[in-house]
XYZ file of C-alpha atoms in Angstrom:
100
model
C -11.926 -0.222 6.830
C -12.073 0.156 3.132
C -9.528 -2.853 2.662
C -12.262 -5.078 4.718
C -15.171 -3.833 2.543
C -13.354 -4.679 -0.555
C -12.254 -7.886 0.928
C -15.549 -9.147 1.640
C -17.459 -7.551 -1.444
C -17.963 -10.675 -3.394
C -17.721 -8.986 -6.947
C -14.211 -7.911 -5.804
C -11.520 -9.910 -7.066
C -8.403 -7.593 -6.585
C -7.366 -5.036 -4.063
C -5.748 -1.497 -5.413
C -4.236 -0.096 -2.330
C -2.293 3.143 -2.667
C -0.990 4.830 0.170
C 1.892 7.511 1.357
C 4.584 8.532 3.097
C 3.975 9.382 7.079
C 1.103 7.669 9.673
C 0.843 3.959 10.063
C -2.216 3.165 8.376
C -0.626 1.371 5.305
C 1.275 -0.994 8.063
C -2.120 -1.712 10.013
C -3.662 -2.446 6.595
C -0.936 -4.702 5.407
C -0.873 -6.848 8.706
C -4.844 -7.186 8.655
C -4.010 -8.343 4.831
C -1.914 -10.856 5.881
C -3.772 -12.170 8.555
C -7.655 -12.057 7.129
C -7.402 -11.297 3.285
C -7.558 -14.026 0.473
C -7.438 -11.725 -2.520
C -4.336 -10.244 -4.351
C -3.585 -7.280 -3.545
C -1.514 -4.629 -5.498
C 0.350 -1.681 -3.619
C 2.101 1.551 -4.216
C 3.307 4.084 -1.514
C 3.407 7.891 -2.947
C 6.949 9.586 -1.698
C 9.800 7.355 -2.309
C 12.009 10.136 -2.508
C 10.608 12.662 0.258
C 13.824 13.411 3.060
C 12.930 12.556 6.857
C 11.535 15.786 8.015
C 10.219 17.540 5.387
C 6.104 18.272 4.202
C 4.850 17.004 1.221
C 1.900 16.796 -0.724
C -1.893 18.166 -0.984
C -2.379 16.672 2.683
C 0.989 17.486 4.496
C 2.070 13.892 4.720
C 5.842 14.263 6.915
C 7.865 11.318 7.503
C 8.895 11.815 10.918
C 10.283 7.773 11.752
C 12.096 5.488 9.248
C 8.959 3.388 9.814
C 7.088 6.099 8.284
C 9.206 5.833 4.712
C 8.054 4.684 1.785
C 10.593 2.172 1.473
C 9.724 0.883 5.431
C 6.051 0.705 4.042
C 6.798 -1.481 1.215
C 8.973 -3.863 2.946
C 5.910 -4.430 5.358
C 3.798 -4.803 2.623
C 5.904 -7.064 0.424
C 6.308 -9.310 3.579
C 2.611 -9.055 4.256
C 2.195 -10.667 0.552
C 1.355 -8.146 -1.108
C 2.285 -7.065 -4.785
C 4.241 -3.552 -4.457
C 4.764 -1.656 -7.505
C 6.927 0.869 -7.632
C 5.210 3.446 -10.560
C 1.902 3.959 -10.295
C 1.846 3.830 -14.136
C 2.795 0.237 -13.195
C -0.579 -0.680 -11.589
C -2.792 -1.549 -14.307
C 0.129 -3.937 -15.626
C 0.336 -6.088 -12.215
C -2.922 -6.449 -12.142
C -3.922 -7.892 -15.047
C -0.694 -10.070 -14.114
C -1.875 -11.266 -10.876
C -5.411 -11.853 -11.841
C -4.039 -13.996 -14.764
């Protein structure tokens, strides 16, 4: 929903998506991207290095499916055109790249 709003909002003209490890929500966004969104958007997924199995973080993201990793995430992303980074100290940087 919040990917659609920024989308739309005409004073918008970059996306700063930043997701995490476990769910599906980062894939669902990334395919409505592709499909409906004209802006750039820049990405990062939170947990590269979290194992299969195990809790992390304030909200008790798990990765219980390799579709769930970090790594599956991006590779969605990156086909769904969007610009992955892989720091979040990174994200500032691409921006100001894509938007020229």
């Amino acid at each position: 929903e919040a990917v659609q709003l920024f989308a739309n909002d005409p004073e918008t003209k970059a996306i700063v998506m930043i997701g995490e490890i476990g769910g599906d929500l980062e894939i669902q966004a990334a395919k409505w991207i592709k499909a409906n969104c004209k802006k750039p958007v820049i990405g990062f997924i939170a947990g590269e290095t979290a194992p299969v199995g195990r809790t992390m973080g304030h909200a008790g993201a798990i990765v219980s499916g390799a579709d769930e990793s970090a790594a599956a995430k991006k590779k969605v992303m990156r086909e769904s055109g969007i610009h992955v980074v892989d720091s979040p100290a990174t994200i500032g940087a691409k921006v100001k790249e894509v938007l020229g």
